[in-house]
Each structure stands twice: as C-alpha cells, then as structure tokens.
mmCIF file of C-alpha atoms in Angstrom:
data_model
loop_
_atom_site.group_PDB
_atom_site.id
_atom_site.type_symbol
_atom_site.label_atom_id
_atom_site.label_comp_id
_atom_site.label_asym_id
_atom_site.label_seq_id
_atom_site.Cartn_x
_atom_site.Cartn_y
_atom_site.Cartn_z
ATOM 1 C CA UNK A 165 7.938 24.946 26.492
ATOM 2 C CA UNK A 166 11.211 23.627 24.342
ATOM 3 C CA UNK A 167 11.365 20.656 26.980
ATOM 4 C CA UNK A 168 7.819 19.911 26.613
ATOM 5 C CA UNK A 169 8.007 19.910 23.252
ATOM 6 C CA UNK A 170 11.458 17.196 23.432
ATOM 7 C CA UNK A 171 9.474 15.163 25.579
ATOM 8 C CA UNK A 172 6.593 14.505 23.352
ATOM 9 C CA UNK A 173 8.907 13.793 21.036
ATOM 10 C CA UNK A 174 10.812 11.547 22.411
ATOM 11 C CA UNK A 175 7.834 9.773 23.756
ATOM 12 C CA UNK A 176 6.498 8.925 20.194
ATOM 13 C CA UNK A 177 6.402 5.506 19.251
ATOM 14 C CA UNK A 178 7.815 4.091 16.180
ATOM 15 C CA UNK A 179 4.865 3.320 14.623
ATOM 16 C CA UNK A 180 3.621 7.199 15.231
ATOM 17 C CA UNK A 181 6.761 8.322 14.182
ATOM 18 C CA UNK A 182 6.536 6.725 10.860
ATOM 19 C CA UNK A 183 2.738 8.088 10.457
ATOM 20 C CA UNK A 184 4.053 11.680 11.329
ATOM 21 C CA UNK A 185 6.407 11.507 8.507
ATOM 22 C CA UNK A 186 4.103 10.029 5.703
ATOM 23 C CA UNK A 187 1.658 12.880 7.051
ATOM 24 C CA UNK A 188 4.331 15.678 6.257
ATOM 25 C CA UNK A 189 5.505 13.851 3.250
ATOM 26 C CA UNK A 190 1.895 14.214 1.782
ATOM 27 C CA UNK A 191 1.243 17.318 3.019
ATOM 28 C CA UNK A 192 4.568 18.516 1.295
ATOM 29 C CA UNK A 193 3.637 16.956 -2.145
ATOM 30 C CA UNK A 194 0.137 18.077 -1.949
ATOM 31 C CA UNK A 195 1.552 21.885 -1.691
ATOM 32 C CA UNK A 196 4.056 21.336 -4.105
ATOM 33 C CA UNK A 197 1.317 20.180 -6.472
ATOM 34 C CA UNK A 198 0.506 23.837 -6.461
ATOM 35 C CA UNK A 199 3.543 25.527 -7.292
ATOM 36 C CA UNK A 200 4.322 26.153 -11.119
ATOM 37 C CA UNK A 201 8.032 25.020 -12.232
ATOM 38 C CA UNK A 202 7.577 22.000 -9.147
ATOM 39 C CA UNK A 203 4.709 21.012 -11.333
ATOM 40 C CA UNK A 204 5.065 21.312 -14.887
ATOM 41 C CA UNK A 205 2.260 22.528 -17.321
ATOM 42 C CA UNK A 206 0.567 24.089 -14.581
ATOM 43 C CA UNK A 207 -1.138 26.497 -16.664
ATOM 44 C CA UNK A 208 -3.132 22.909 -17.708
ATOM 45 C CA UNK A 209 -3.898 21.381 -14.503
ATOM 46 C CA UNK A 210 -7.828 20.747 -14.511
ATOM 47 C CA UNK A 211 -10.166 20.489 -11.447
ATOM 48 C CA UNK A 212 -10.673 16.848 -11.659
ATOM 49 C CA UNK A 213 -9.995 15.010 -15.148
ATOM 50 C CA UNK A 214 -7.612 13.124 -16.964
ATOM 51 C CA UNK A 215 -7.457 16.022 -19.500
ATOM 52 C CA UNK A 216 -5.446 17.723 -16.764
ATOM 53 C CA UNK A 217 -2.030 18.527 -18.165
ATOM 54 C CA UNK A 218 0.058 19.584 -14.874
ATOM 55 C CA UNK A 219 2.814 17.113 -13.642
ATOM 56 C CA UNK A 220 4.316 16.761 -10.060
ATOM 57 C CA UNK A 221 8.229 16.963 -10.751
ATOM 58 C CA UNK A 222 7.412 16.232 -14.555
ATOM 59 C CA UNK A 223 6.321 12.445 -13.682
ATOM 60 C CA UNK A 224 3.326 12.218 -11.866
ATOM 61 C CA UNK A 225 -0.066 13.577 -13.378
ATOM 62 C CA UNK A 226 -1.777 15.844 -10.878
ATOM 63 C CA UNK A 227 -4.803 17.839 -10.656
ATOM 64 C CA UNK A 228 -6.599 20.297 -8.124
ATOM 65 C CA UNK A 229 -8.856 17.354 -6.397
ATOM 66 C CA UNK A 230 -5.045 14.965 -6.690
ATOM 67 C CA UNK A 231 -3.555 17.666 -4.616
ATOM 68 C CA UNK A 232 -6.842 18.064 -2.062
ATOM 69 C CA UNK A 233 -6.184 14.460 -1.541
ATOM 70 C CA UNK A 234 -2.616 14.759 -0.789
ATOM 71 C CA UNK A 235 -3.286 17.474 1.737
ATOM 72 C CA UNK A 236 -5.872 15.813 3.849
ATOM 73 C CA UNK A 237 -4.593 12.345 3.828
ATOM 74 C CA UNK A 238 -1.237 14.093 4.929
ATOM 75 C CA UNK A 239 -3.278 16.119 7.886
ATOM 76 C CA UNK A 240 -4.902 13.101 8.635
ATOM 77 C CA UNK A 241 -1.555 11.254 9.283
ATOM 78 C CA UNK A 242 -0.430 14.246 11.009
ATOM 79 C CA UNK A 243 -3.800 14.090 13.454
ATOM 80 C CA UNK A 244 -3.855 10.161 13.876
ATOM 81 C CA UNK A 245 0.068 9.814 14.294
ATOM 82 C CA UNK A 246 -0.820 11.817 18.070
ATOM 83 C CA UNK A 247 -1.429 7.829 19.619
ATOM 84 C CA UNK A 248 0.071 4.929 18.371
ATOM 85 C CA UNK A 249 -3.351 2.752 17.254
ATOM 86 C CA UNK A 250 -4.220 6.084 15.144
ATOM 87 C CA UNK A 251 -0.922 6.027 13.903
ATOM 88 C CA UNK A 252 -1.399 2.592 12.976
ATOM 89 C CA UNK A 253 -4.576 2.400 11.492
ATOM 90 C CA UNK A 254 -3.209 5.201 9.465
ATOM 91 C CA UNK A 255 -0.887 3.402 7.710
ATOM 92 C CA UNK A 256 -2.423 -0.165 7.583
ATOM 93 C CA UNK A 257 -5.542 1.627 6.323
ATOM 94 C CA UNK A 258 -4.003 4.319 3.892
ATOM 95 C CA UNK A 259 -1.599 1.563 2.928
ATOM 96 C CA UNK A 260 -4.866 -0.346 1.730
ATOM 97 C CA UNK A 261 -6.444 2.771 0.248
ATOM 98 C CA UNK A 262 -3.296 3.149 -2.043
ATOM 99 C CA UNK A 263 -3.322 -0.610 -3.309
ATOM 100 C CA UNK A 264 -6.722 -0.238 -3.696
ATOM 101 C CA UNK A 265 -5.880 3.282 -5.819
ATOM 102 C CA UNK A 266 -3.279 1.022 -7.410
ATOM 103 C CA UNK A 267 -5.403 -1.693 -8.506
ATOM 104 C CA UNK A 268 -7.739 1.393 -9.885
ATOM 105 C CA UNK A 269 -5.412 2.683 -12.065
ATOM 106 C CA UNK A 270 -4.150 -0.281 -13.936
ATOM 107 C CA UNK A 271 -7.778 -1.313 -14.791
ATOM 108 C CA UNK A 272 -8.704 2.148 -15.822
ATOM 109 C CA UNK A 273 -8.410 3.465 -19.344
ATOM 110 C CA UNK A 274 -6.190 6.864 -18.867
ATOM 111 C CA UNK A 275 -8.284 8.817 -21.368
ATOM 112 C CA UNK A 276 -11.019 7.775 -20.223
ATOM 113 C CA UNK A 277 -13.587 9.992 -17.545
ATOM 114 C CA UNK A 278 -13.030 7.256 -15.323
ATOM 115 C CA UNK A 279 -9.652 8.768 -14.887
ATOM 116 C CA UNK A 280 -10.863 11.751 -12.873
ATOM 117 C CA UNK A 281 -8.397 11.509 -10.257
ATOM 118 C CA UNK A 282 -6.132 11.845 -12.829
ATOM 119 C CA UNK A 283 -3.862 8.844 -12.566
ATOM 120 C CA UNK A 284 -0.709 8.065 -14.953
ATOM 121 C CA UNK A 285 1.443 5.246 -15.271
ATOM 122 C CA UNK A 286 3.683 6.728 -12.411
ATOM 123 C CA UNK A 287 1.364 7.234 -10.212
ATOM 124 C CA UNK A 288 0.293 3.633 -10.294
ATOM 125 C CA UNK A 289 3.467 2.497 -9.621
ATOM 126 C CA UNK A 290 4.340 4.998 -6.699
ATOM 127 C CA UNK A 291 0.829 3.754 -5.105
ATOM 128 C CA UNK A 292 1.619 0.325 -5.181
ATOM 129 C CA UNK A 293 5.122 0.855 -3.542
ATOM 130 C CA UNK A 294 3.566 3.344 -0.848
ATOM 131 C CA UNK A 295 0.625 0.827 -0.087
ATOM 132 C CA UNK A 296 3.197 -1.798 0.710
ATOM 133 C CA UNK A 297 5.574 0.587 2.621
ATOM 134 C CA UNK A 298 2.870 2.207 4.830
ATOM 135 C CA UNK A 299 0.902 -1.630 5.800
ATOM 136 C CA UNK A 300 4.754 -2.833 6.087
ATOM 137 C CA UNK A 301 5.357 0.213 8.648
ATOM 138 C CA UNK A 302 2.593 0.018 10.613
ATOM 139 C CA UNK A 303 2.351 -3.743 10.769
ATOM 140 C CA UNK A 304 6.247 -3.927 11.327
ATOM 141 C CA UNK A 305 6.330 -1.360 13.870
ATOM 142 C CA UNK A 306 3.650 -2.486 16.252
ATOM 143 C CA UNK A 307 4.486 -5.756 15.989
ATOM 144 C CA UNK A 308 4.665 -7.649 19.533
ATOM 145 C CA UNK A 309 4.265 -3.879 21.220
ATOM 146 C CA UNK A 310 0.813 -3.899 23.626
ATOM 147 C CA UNK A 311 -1.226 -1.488 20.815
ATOM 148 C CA UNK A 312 -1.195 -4.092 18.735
ATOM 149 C CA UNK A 313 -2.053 -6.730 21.591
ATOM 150 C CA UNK A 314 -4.443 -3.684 22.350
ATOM 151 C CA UNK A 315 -6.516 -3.720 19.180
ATOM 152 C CA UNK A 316 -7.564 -7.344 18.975
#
C-alpha cells in the first residue's frame, strides 16, 4: 500500500501539487483559528461580526464563520487538487475569490455590519497577496502542459 501511495504521489502534477498544499495550508489555519493562545482573545471571537475580538497569531481578525471558510475552501483544494484541471480551477478561481475578498475589504467600513466576515487591515492585505499567488500558480503551472490546452 506504501508504493501505491509513492506512486500517486509522484504522479501529481505541479499544478495539483501546489493546490494540495494551499488546501492543507487552509485547512491548518482554519483549525488553528480554534485554538486559544494560536488565536488571541478567543474568549471574544463572535459567530459572524466585526465585533468579534479573536485574532489568528495576534494579526488577523477571525471569527467562527472566518474559520468555516478556511476549512472548506482548504477541503475543497484538498478534493479538486486529485486531477490537474480541478487543481487548477482551484487556484485560478479561489485566487479570484480572494481579490474579490480583497477588493471587499478595502471598500468596507470595519465597524460596520457589513464587516461580518470579520475582515481587518491584515487580512486585506494577506488576500490580495494569496489571490495573486494562487492565479500565478495555477496559471504558471499549467502553462503549455495539455490541461490547459485541455480546457479551451
């Protein structure tokens, strides 16, 4: 079963490599959402608002629904990273979602119940860079390779 196991591995693409990680990486920050002293003021954290008071690693305002959404966009990297156009559309379309999330949270007043994600100035600025990095992996990694020839 080991060998199996080394053989799927091995025959991962690139491009579902990269989704694989991002998928862990998410699913490691959404659980770490939910551990007090990872996140600080967790006795404050809120459902859904931007009254919520918890902070991932001190920096990055999170909430109950902020670290739902970390956990199933992580599973679904980890689900869609099994083929290499899932992988991709993965990151070229969670890239998008997190500019999108970016864009969100700079026009959004912070106090405001608009801000029911919650989103902080940190947060803004990490979705930005992971928006770029994950349409910059999957367009970079599939580029010239036949499942990007594939999907058009």
């Amino acid at each position: 079963m080991t060998t199996h196991a080394h053989a799927t591995a091995r025959a991962r693409t690139p491009v579902q490599q990269a989704a694989l990680l991002v998928g862990v990486v998410f699913l490691l920050v959404g659980i770490l959402g939910f551990i007090p002293g990872v996140t600080t003021d967790y006795d404050a954290m809120e459902f859904a608002s931007h009254e919520s008071g918890a902070e991932l690693l001190g920096v990055f305002q999170v909430s109950i629904l902020h670290n739902l959404v970390h956990l199933a966009f992580g599973t679904a990297g980890l689900l869609l990273s099994r083929t290499a156009p899932g992988a991709r559309s993965f990151l070229l379309v969670g890239g998008a979602v997190y500019l999108v999330l970016w864009v969100y949270g700079l026009i959004v007043d912070h106090h405001s119940d608009a801000n029911f994600v919650p989103l902080n100035t940190a947060d803004d600025w990490l979705h930005f860079v992971l928006g770029i990095a994950m349409i910059a992996l999957g367009a970079l990694l599939t580029r010239g390779h036949a499942t990007h020839r594939a999907r058009r």
